[in-house]
Each structure stands twice: as structure tokens, then as C-alpha cells.
């Protein structure tokens, strides 16, 4: 088996596993993929692939729940996210092929794992935002989501937190707002990277492989949603991501 074929298989199974876990537990697709692929691709290659796949999954959910989307309520947050994405564009374009960025990726993965563990204990205490807290959260979480999402493809947790605060009692508004912002931000990132010529020759092959894996993995995960112990799967995944992050930091 050639190295090229082996890499395609690795990409397929990395995306498939990520999509399956997201379908079965709700844990972010990008988080799982980004913990695996940097061992075989550069940060830039991994991020562009993750962002492209997030457009597909985001469009699917946005179209399904579009009637619950109120653009005027998310527009100001979206603008801040896009500012973060624009800054991230320069960072990824300049340093995305350098190994030191993998060390930062490992650090970000660890921080997000810690965030996931801490936030899980606080979901029951979420209350609606006051106007002042809304403005502070909008700028802080929005820019962080844009920056981390644009450099590493890992902005989802910050977008999720903002809309959990903004829509504590509106499940469908929360879901569609998260996906709409993710989709628009991802389209923005992909567009400016395309104009800048950042796409590598093999990208479209990787994308098609990933697209098939997303469809198959998500559907299988959703079918097994009620049969698997989501808590155990999520804990195992968190442990594996932690090990992966530490390995990336030590051996990047």
C-alpha cells in the first residue's frame, strides 16, 4: 500500500470517527479531527479541511431549523467572529506550515478539554445575559471563537457558550444560531484563503474523502445515539484527545 493511499485511509477514519462521536454524543467534529490529523498533515492543511467540512455540517442544520434563526439577533456577534477570522487568516497563512504552531495547537486542545470538563458542571446554572454581560461576552467570546476557529478549526466551544447564554430557554434558536455563525465564518475563511492561494493540490481529494466519512459517520452515530452510553464514549474521547494533545506538544 502506497503512502498516499495510507494517508487517505487515515483521513477517512479520522473524519469518520469524529463524525460518529459527534452524532452519538454531540462532541465537536473539529475537536476530534484536529486531535488526529496534525500527526500526518500541517496545521494549515488540517484547519482548511476541518473548516470546509464544518460548512457542510453547518449548512445541513441551518437549513433544517432555519425558521428559528433571527439574523438581527446574531449579526453583531457574527461580525466580531469574522474580525477574529480575519486576524486568524494572517496567522495561518504565515505560520500554518511551521511545526511550532502544532505546539500551540496541543495547548489549545488541552485548554478546550479543560473547558469541556468545567462547563459540563455549570450548564444547569446558565442564566440569561444582562445587556452589559452580553456586550462583554459578545466581544470576548466572539473574537476568541473567530481567532481559534480560523487558526485551528476549534472555535465551536466559544460559539456554543455564547448562544447558551443568549438563548438559555430556546433550544432550536440556540442550535441554528451556532451552526449559522459557524457556517458563515467558515465560508469567509475558506474564501479569503482561496483568494490568497492557500489551498494545496491534494485538498479536494482530502475534502471528498472527508465528505463521505462525515455522511457515513454522522448517520451511524445518530442511529446508535440511543444505544451507546454517550457519557462513557465522551469520557474516552476526552482522554484520547488529552493524550493526543500532550503527544503533539512533546513531539511536534
PDB file of C-alpha atoms in Angstrom:
ATOM      1  CA  UNK A   1       0.000   0.000   0.000  1.00  0.00           C
ATOM      2  CA  UNK A   2       1.430   3.384  -1.028  1.00  0.00           C
ATOM      3  CA  UNK A   3       1.953   6.259   1.405  1.00  0.00           C
ATOM      4  CA  UNK A   4      -0.704   8.290  -0.455  1.00  0.00           C
ATOM      5  CA  UNK A   5      -3.316   5.566  -0.070  1.00  0.00           C
ATOM      6  CA  UNK A   6      -2.454   5.131   3.603  1.00  0.00           C
ATOM      7  CA  UNK A   7      -2.878   8.869   4.191  1.00  0.00           C
ATOM      8  CA  UNK A   8      -6.305   8.841   2.520  1.00  0.00           C
ATOM      9  CA  UNK A   9      -7.360   5.953   4.775  1.00  0.00           C
ATOM     10  CA  UNK A  10      -6.115   7.822   7.840  1.00  0.00           C
ATOM     11  CA  UNK A  11      -8.063  10.934   6.825  1.00  0.00           C
ATOM     12  CA  UNK A  12     -11.196   8.880   6.165  1.00  0.00           C
ATOM     13  CA  UNK A  13     -11.100   7.121   9.535  1.00  0.00           C
ATOM     14  CA  UNK A  14     -10.147  10.285  11.455  1.00  0.00           C
ATOM     15  CA  UNK A  15     -13.122  12.157   9.995  1.00  0.00           C
ATOM     16  CA  UNK A  16     -15.396   9.109  10.299  1.00  0.00           C
ATOM     17  CA  UNK A  17     -14.553   8.688  13.992  1.00  0.00           C
ATOM     18  CA  UNK A  18     -15.082  12.403  14.611  1.00  0.00           C
ATOM     19  CA  UNK A  19     -18.425  12.404  12.787  1.00  0.00           C
ATOM     20  CA  UNK A  20     -19.562   9.248  14.578  1.00  0.00           C
ATOM     21  CA  UNK A  21     -18.717  10.668  18.004  1.00  0.00           C
ATOM     22  CA  UNK A  22     -20.482  13.924  17.155  1.00  0.00           C
ATOM     23  CA  UNK A  23     -23.572  12.034  16.009  1.00  0.00           C
ATOM     24  CA  UNK A  24     -23.583   9.800  19.090  1.00  0.00           C
ATOM     25  CA  UNK A  25     -22.571  12.293  21.785  1.00  0.00           C
ATOM     26  CA  UNK A  26     -22.633  15.816  20.341  1.00  0.00           C
ATOM     27  CA  UNK A  27     -18.899  16.327  20.956  1.00  0.00           C
ATOM     28  CA  UNK A  28     -17.437  18.597  18.292  1.00  0.00           C
ATOM     29  CA  UNK A  29     -16.361  17.115  14.968  1.00  0.00           C
ATOM     30  CA  UNK A  30     -13.464  19.547  14.629  1.00  0.00           C
ATOM     31  CA  UNK A  31     -12.120  18.736  18.090  1.00  0.00           C
ATOM     32  CA  UNK A  32     -11.745  15.036  17.268  1.00  0.00           C
ATOM     33  CA  UNK A  33     -10.305  15.520  13.770  1.00  0.00           C
ATOM     34  CA  UNK A  34      -7.822  18.147  14.936  1.00  0.00           C
ATOM     35  CA  UNK A  35      -6.511  15.771  17.590  1.00  0.00           C
ATOM     36  CA  UNK A  36      -5.583  13.176  14.924  1.00  0.00           C
ATOM     37  CA  UNK A  37      -4.651  14.744  11.592  1.00  0.00           C
ATOM     38  CA  UNK A  38      -1.789  17.062  12.704  1.00  0.00           C
ATOM     39  CA  UNK A  39       0.346  13.924  13.100  1.00  0.00           C
ATOM     40  CA  UNK A  40       0.104  13.486   9.319  1.00  0.00           C
ATOM     41  CA  UNK A  41      -0.682  16.969   7.928  1.00  0.00           C
ATOM     42  CA  UNK A  42       0.406  20.526   8.691  1.00  0.00           C
ATOM     43  CA  UNK A  43      -1.784  22.743  10.859  1.00  0.00           C
ATOM     44  CA  UNK A  44      -2.807  24.705   7.758  1.00  0.00           C
ATOM     45  CA  UNK A  45      -3.843  21.560   5.864  1.00  0.00           C
ATOM     46  CA  UNK A  46      -5.776  20.244   8.862  1.00  0.00           C
ATOM     47  CA  UNK A  47      -7.531  23.542   9.583  1.00  0.00           C
ATOM     48  CA  UNK A  48      -8.622  24.165   5.990  1.00  0.00           C
ATOM     49  CA  UNK A  49     -10.020  20.626   5.791  1.00  0.00           C
ATOM     50  CA  UNK A  50     -11.873  20.941   9.111  1.00  0.00           C
ATOM     51  CA  UNK A  51     -13.333  24.344   8.209  1.00  0.00           C
ATOM     52  CA  UNK A  52     -14.534  23.037   4.835  1.00  0.00           C
ATOM     53  CA  UNK A  53     -16.264  20.049   6.431  1.00  0.00           C
ATOM     54  CA  UNK A  54     -17.874  22.314   9.040  1.00  0.00           C
ATOM     55  CA  UNK A  55     -19.542  24.229   6.196  1.00  0.00           C
ATOM     56  CA  UNK A  56     -21.288  21.043   5.066  1.00  0.00           C
ATOM     57  CA  UNK A  57     -22.490  20.019   8.525  1.00  0.00           C
ATOM     58  CA  UNK A  58     -23.420  23.615   9.378  1.00  0.00           C
ATOM     59  CA  UNK A  59     -25.485  24.132   6.232  1.00  0.00           C
ATOM     60  CA  UNK A  60     -27.401  20.917   6.914  1.00  0.00           C
ATOM     61  CA  UNK A  61     -28.501  22.008  10.392  1.00  0.00           C
ATOM     62  CA  UNK A  62     -29.091  25.651   9.389  1.00  0.00           C
ATOM     63  CA  UNK A  63     -31.407  24.668   6.539  1.00  0.00           C
ATOM     64  CA  UNK A  64     -33.303  22.246   8.771  1.00  0.00           C
ATOM     65  CA  UNK A  65     -34.008  24.768  11.549  1.00  0.00           C
ATOM     66  CA  UNK A  66     -33.869  27.996   9.525  1.00  0.00           C
ATOM     67  CA  UNK A  67     -37.293  29.202  10.718  1.00  0.00           C
ATOM     68  CA  UNK A  68     -35.847  29.582  14.225  1.00  0.00           C
ATOM     69  CA  UNK A  69     -32.988  31.811  13.033  1.00  0.00           C
ATOM     70  CA  UNK A  70     -33.219  35.560  13.745  1.00  0.00           C
ATOM     71  CA  UNK A  71     -30.378  37.223  11.855  1.00  0.00           C
ATOM     72  CA  UNK A  72     -30.633  40.576  13.632  1.00  0.00           C
ATOM     73  CA  UNK A  73     -30.040  38.857  16.982  1.00  0.00           C
ATOM     74  CA  UNK A  74     -26.820  37.165  15.867  1.00  0.00           C
ATOM     75  CA  UNK A  75     -25.411  39.729  13.431  1.00  0.00           C
ATOM     76  CA  UNK A  76     -23.317  41.758  15.884  1.00  0.00           C
ATOM     77  CA  UNK A  77     -21.778  38.581  17.345  1.00  0.00           C
ATOM     78  CA  UNK A  78     -21.106  37.267  13.831  1.00  0.00           C
ATOM     79  CA  UNK A  79     -19.262  40.475  12.899  1.00  0.00           C
ATOM     80  CA  UNK A  80     -16.930  40.070  15.901  1.00  0.00           C
ATOM     81  CA  UNK A  81     -16.309  36.427  14.953  1.00  0.00           C
ATOM     82  CA  UNK A  82     -15.405  37.499  11.405  1.00  0.00           C
ATOM     83  CA  UNK A  83     -12.917  40.040  12.755  1.00  0.00           C
ATOM     84  CA  UNK A  84     -11.259  37.188  14.650  1.00  0.00           C
ATOM     85  CA  UNK A  85     -11.275  35.053  11.498  1.00  0.00           C
ATOM     86  CA  UNK A  86      -9.612  37.854   9.528  1.00  0.00           C
ATOM     87  CA  UNK A  87      -6.775  38.093  12.066  1.00  0.00           C
ATOM     88  CA  UNK A  88      -6.502  34.286  12.060  1.00  0.00           C
ATOM     89  CA  UNK A  89      -6.135  34.309   8.271  1.00  0.00           C
ATOM     90  CA  UNK A  90      -2.812  36.153   8.501  1.00  0.00           C
ATOM     91  CA  UNK A  91      -1.531  33.846  11.250  1.00  0.00           C
ATOM     92  CA  UNK A  92      -2.454  30.632   9.426  1.00  0.00           C
ATOM     93  CA  UNK A  93      -1.152  31.869   6.062  1.00  0.00           C
ATOM     94  CA  UNK A  94       2.186  32.924   7.534  1.00  0.00           C
ATOM     95  CA  UNK A  95       2.824  30.138  10.049  1.00  0.00           C
ATOM     96  CA  UNK A  96       0.441  27.291   9.156  1.00  0.00           C
ATOM     97  CA  UNK A  97       3.180  25.094   7.669  1.00  0.00           C
ATOM     98  CA  UNK A  98       5.550  25.504  10.622  1.00  0.00           C
ATOM     99  CA  UNK A  99       5.836  22.839  13.309  1.00  0.00           C
ATOM    100  CA  UNK A 100       5.854  25.295  16.232  1.00  0.00           C
ATOM    101  CA  UNK A 101       2.179  26.026  15.526  1.00  0.00           C
ATOM    102  CA  UNK A 102       1.458  22.367  16.357  1.00  0.00           C
ATOM    103  CA  UNK A 103       2.704  23.024  19.884  1.00  0.00           C
ATOM    104  CA  UNK A 104       0.183  25.838  20.225  1.00  0.00           C
ATOM    105  CA  UNK A 105      -2.462  23.518  18.781  1.00  0.00           C
ATOM    106  CA  UNK A 106      -1.680  20.995  21.518  1.00  0.00           C
ATOM    107  CA  UNK A 107      -2.005  23.709  24.167  1.00  0.00           C
ATOM    108  CA  UNK A 108      -5.343  24.878  22.733  1.00  0.00           C
ATOM    109  CA  UNK A 109      -6.629  21.281  22.662  1.00  0.00           C
ATOM    110  CA  UNK A 110      -5.748  20.852  26.337  1.00  0.00           C
ATOM    111  CA  UNK A 111      -7.426  24.131  27.278  1.00  0.00           C
ATOM    112  CA  UNK A 112     -10.588  23.168  25.390  1.00  0.00           C
ATOM    113  CA  UNK A 113     -10.643  19.761  27.113  1.00  0.00           C
ATOM    114  CA  UNK A 114     -10.440  21.545  30.478  1.00  0.00           C
ATOM    115  CA  UNK A 115     -13.193  23.916  29.351  1.00  0.00           C
ATOM    116  CA  UNK A 116     -15.400  20.976  28.298  1.00  0.00           C
ATOM    117  CA  UNK A 117     -14.966  19.336  31.700  1.00  0.00           C
ATOM    118  CA  UNK A 118     -15.640  22.520  33.663  1.00  0.00           C
ATOM    119  CA  UNK A 119     -18.547  23.757  31.560  1.00  0.00           C
ATOM    120  CA  UNK A 120     -20.341  20.412  31.797  1.00  0.00           C
ATOM    121  CA  UNK A 121     -20.740  21.022  35.534  1.00  0.00           C
ATOM    122  CA  UNK A 122     -22.144  24.528  35.047  1.00  0.00           C
ATOM    123  CA  UNK A 123     -24.799  24.004  32.384  1.00  0.00           C
ATOM    124  CA  UNK A 124     -27.573  23.881  34.969  1.00  0.00           C
ATOM    125  CA  UNK A 125     -26.659  27.337  36.295  1.00  0.00           C
ATOM    126  CA  UNK A 126     -26.839  29.228  32.981  1.00  0.00           C
ATOM    127  CA  UNK A 127     -28.988  32.352  33.150  1.00  0.00           C
ATOM    128  CA  UNK A 128     -29.964  34.896  30.529  1.00  0.00           C
ATOM    129  CA  UNK A 129     -27.437  37.638  29.837  1.00  0.00           C
ATOM    130  CA  UNK A 130     -27.840  41.194  31.068  1.00  0.00           C
ATOM    131  CA  UNK A 131     -27.120  43.847  28.386  1.00  0.00           C
ATOM    132  CA  UNK A 132     -23.688  44.601  29.885  1.00  0.00           C
ATOM    133  CA  UNK A 133     -22.670  40.947  30.136  1.00  0.00           C
ATOM    134  CA  UNK A 134     -23.981  40.407  26.619  1.00  0.00           C
ATOM    135  CA  UNK A 135     -21.648  43.072  25.215  1.00  0.00           C
ATOM    136  CA  UNK A 136     -18.630  41.757  27.124  1.00  0.00           C
ATOM    137  CA  UNK A 137     -19.369  38.145  26.139  1.00  0.00           C
ATOM    138  CA  UNK A 138     -20.025  39.159  22.557  1.00  0.00           C
ATOM    139  CA  UNK A 139     -16.602  40.732  22.144  1.00  0.00           C
ATOM    140  CA  UNK A 140     -14.610  38.250  24.237  1.00  0.00           C
ATOM    141  CA  UNK A 141     -16.200  35.009  23.081  1.00  0.00           C
ATOM    142  CA  UNK A 142     -16.760  36.242  19.521  1.00  0.00           C
ATOM    143  CA  UNK A 143     -13.171  37.283  18.874  1.00  0.00           C
ATOM    144  CA  UNK A 144     -11.787  34.174  20.592  1.00  0.00           C
ATOM    145  CA  UNK A 145     -14.104  31.941  18.549  1.00  0.00           C
ATOM    146  CA  UNK A 146     -13.006  33.645  15.353  1.00  0.00           C
ATOM    147  CA  UNK A 147      -9.295  33.539  16.158  1.00  0.00           C
ATOM    148  CA  UNK A 148      -9.132  29.949  17.450  1.00  0.00           C
ATOM    149  CA  UNK A 149     -11.567  28.770  14.781  1.00  0.00           C
ATOM    150  CA  UNK A 150      -9.600  30.403  11.993  1.00  0.00           C
ATOM    151  CA  UNK A 151      -6.186  29.148  13.095  1.00  0.00           C
ATOM    152  CA  UNK A 152      -7.068  25.678  14.390  1.00  0.00           C
ATOM    153  CA  UNK A 153     -10.687  24.999  13.389  1.00  0.00           C
ATOM    154  CA  UNK A 154     -11.657  24.841  17.074  1.00  0.00           C
ATOM    155  CA  UNK A 155     -13.872  27.878  17.615  1.00  0.00           C
ATOM    156  CA  UNK A 156     -17.057  25.897  18.233  1.00  0.00           C
ATOM    157  CA  UNK A 157     -16.993  25.709  22.064  1.00  0.00           C
ATOM    158  CA  UNK A 158     -16.870  29.510  22.354  1.00  0.00           C
ATOM    159  CA  UNK A 159     -19.780  29.980  19.939  1.00  0.00           C
ATOM    160  CA  UNK A 160     -21.736  27.317  21.812  1.00  0.00           C
ATOM    161  CA  UNK A 161     -21.131  29.033  25.159  1.00  0.00           C
ATOM    162  CA  UNK A 162     -22.252  32.424  23.852  1.00  0.00           C
ATOM    163  CA  UNK A 163     -25.532  31.141  22.452  1.00  0.00           C
ATOM    164  CA  UNK A 164     -26.216  29.010  25.524  1.00  0.00           C
ATOM    165  CA  UNK A 165     -26.039  32.283  27.438  1.00  0.00           C
ATOM    166  CA  UNK A 166     -28.031  34.192  24.819  1.00  0.00           C
ATOM    167  CA  UNK A 167     -30.752  31.543  24.326  1.00  0.00           C
ATOM    168  CA  UNK A 168     -30.914  29.625  27.641  1.00  0.00           C
ATOM    169  CA  UNK A 169     -34.551  28.588  27.068  1.00  0.00           C
ATOM    170  CA  UNK A 170     -34.720  28.411  23.253  1.00  0.00           C
ATOM    171  CA  UNK A 171     -33.223  25.106  22.148  1.00  0.00           C
ATOM    172  CA  UNK A 172     -33.812  25.429  18.403  1.00  0.00           C
ATOM    173  CA  UNK A 173     -32.758  29.085  18.251  1.00  0.00           C
ATOM    174  CA  UNK A 174     -29.548  28.096  20.035  1.00  0.00           C
ATOM    175  CA  UNK A 175     -28.811  25.187  17.690  1.00  0.00           C
ATOM    176  CA  UNK A 176     -29.443  27.043  14.441  1.00  0.00           C
ATOM    177  CA  UNK A 177     -27.599  30.179  15.598  1.00  0.00           C
ATOM    178  CA  UNK A 178     -24.473  28.185  16.464  1.00  0.00           C
ATOM    179  CA  UNK A 179     -24.498  26.473  13.080  1.00  0.00           C
ATOM    180  CA  UNK A 180     -25.336  29.627  11.099  1.00  0.00           C
ATOM    181  CA  UNK A 181     -22.438  31.568  12.641  1.00  0.00           C
ATOM    182  CA  UNK A 182     -20.091  28.607  12.139  1.00  0.00           C
ATOM    183  CA  UNK A 183     -21.159  28.253   8.503  1.00  0.00           C
ATOM    184  CA  UNK A 184     -20.806  31.936   7.595  1.00  0.00           C
ATOM    185  CA  UNK A 185     -17.474  32.233   9.422  1.00  0.00           C
ATOM    186  CA  UNK A 186     -16.174  29.093   7.705  1.00  0.00           C
ATOM    187  CA  UNK A 187     -17.274  30.342   4.283  1.00  0.00           C
ATOM    188  CA  UNK A 188     -15.496  33.629   4.998  1.00  0.00           C
ATOM    189  CA  UNK A 189     -12.270  31.849   5.992  1.00  0.00           C
ATOM    190  CA  UNK A 190     -12.333  29.498   3.014  1.00  0.00           C
ATOM    191  CA  UNK A 191     -12.980  32.394   0.618  1.00  0.00           C
ATOM    192  CA  UNK A 192     -10.062  34.550   1.744  1.00  0.00           C
ATOM    193  CA  UNK A 193      -7.709  31.557   1.843  1.00  0.00           C
ATOM    194  CA  UNK A 194      -8.799  30.627  -1.687  1.00  0.00           C
ATOM    195  CA  UNK A 195      -8.126  34.158  -2.936  1.00  0.00           C
ATOM    196  CA  UNK A 196      -4.720  34.008  -1.245  1.00  0.00           C
ATOM    197  CA  UNK A 197      -3.889  30.690  -2.944  1.00  0.00           C
ATOM    198  CA  UNK A 198      -3.517  28.747   0.310  1.00  0.00           C
ATOM    199  CA  UNK A 199      -5.157  25.543  -0.899  1.00  0.00           C
ATOM    200  CA  UNK A 200      -2.741  22.693  -1.517  1.00  0.00           C
ATOM    201  CA  UNK A 201      -3.106  20.471  -4.649  1.00  0.00           C
ATOM    202  CA  UNK A 202      -4.415  17.429  -2.773  1.00  0.00           C
ATOM    203  CA  UNK A 203      -7.025  19.401  -0.788  1.00  0.00           C
ATOM    204  CA  UNK A 204     -10.015  18.484  -2.943  1.00  0.00           C
ATOM    205  CA  UNK A 205      -9.176  14.779  -2.754  1.00  0.00           C
ATOM    206  CA  UNK A 206      -8.954  15.025   1.033  1.00  0.00           C
ATOM    207  CA  UNK A 207     -12.208  17.001   1.119  1.00  0.00           C
ATOM    208  CA  UNK A 208     -14.143  14.416  -0.921  1.00  0.00           C
ATOM    209  CA  UNK A 209     -12.826  11.611   1.295  1.00  0.00           C
ATOM    210  CA  UNK A 210     -13.787  13.622   4.372  1.00  0.00           C
ATOM    211  CA  UNK A 211     -17.225  14.421   2.983  1.00  0.00           C
ATOM    212  CA  UNK A 212     -18.044  10.732   2.536  1.00  0.00           C
ATOM    213  CA  UNK A 213     -16.713  10.000   6.021  1.00  0.00           C
ATOM    214  CA  UNK A 214     -18.826  12.799   7.567  1.00  0.00           C
ATOM    215  CA  UNK A 215     -22.019  11.495   5.977  1.00  0.00           C
ATOM    216  CA  UNK A 216     -21.399   7.867   6.961  1.00  0.00           C
ATOM    217  CA  UNK A 217     -20.073   8.609  10.454  1.00  0.00           C
ATOM    218  CA  UNK A 218     -22.800  11.085  11.390  1.00  0.00           C
ATOM    219  CA  UNK A 219     -25.606   8.806  10.215  1.00  0.00           C
ATOM    220  CA  UNK A 220     -24.162   5.827  12.096  1.00  0.00           C
ATOM    221  CA  UNK A 221     -23.675   7.913  15.230  1.00  0.00           C
ATOM    222  CA  UNK A 222     -27.251   9.209  15.097  1.00  0.00           C
ATOM    223  CA  UNK A 223     -28.611   5.689  14.615  1.00  0.00           C
ATOM    224  CA  UNK A 224     -26.718   4.434  17.644  1.00  0.00           C
ATOM    225  CA  UNK A 225     -27.463   7.554  19.694  1.00  0.00           C
ATOM    226  CA  UNK A 226     -29.943   5.771  21.974  1.00  0.00           C
ATOM    227  CA  UNK A 227     -27.931   2.531  22.191  1.00  0.00           C
ATOM    228  CA  UNK A 228     -24.492   3.767  23.205  1.00  0.00           C
ATOM    229  CA  UNK A 229     -23.549   5.207  26.569  1.00  0.00           C
ATOM    230  CA  UNK A 230     -22.797   8.754  25.456  1.00  0.00           C
ATOM    231  CA  UNK A 231     -21.133   9.651  28.756  1.00  0.00           C
ATOM    232  CA  UNK A 232     -18.621   6.795  28.535  1.00  0.00           C
ATOM    233  CA  UNK A 233     -17.867   7.489  24.857  1.00  0.00           C
ATOM    234  CA  UNK A 234     -17.370  11.181  25.618  1.00  0.00           C
ATOM    235  CA  UNK A 235     -15.036  10.434  28.540  1.00  0.00           C
ATOM    236  CA  UNK A 236     -12.941   8.035  26.456  1.00  0.00           C
ATOM    237  CA  UNK A 237     -12.771  10.625  23.678  1.00  0.00           C
ATOM    238  CA  UNK A 238     -11.677  13.360  26.096  1.00  0.00           C
ATOM    239  CA  UNK A 239      -8.906  11.093  27.426  1.00  0.00           C
ATOM    240  CA  UNK A 240      -7.699  10.274  23.898  1.00  0.00           C
ATOM    241  CA  UNK A 241      -7.727  13.947  22.887  1.00  0.00           C
ATOM    242  CA  UNK A 242      -5.741  14.808  26.023  1.00  0.00           C
ATOM    243  CA  UNK A 243      -3.135  12.135  25.239  1.00  0.00           C
ATOM    244  CA  UNK A 244      -3.002  13.337  21.646  1.00  0.00           C
ATOM    245  CA  UNK A 245      -2.541  16.977  22.708  1.00  0.00           C
ATOM    246  CA  UNK A 246       0.314  16.088  25.068  1.00  0.00           C
ATOM    247  CA  UNK A 247       1.964  13.986  22.343  1.00  0.00           C
ATOM    248  CA  UNK A 248       1.681  16.852  19.845  1.00  0.00           C
ATOM    249  CA  UNK A 249       3.297  19.247  22.339  1.00  0.00           C
ATOM    250  CA  UNK A 250       6.158  16.851  23.152  1.00  0.00           C
ATOM    251  CA  UNK A 251       6.982  15.659  19.644  1.00  0.00           C
ATOM    252  CA  UNK A 252       5.920  18.486  17.294  1.00  0.00           C
TER     253      UNK A 252
END
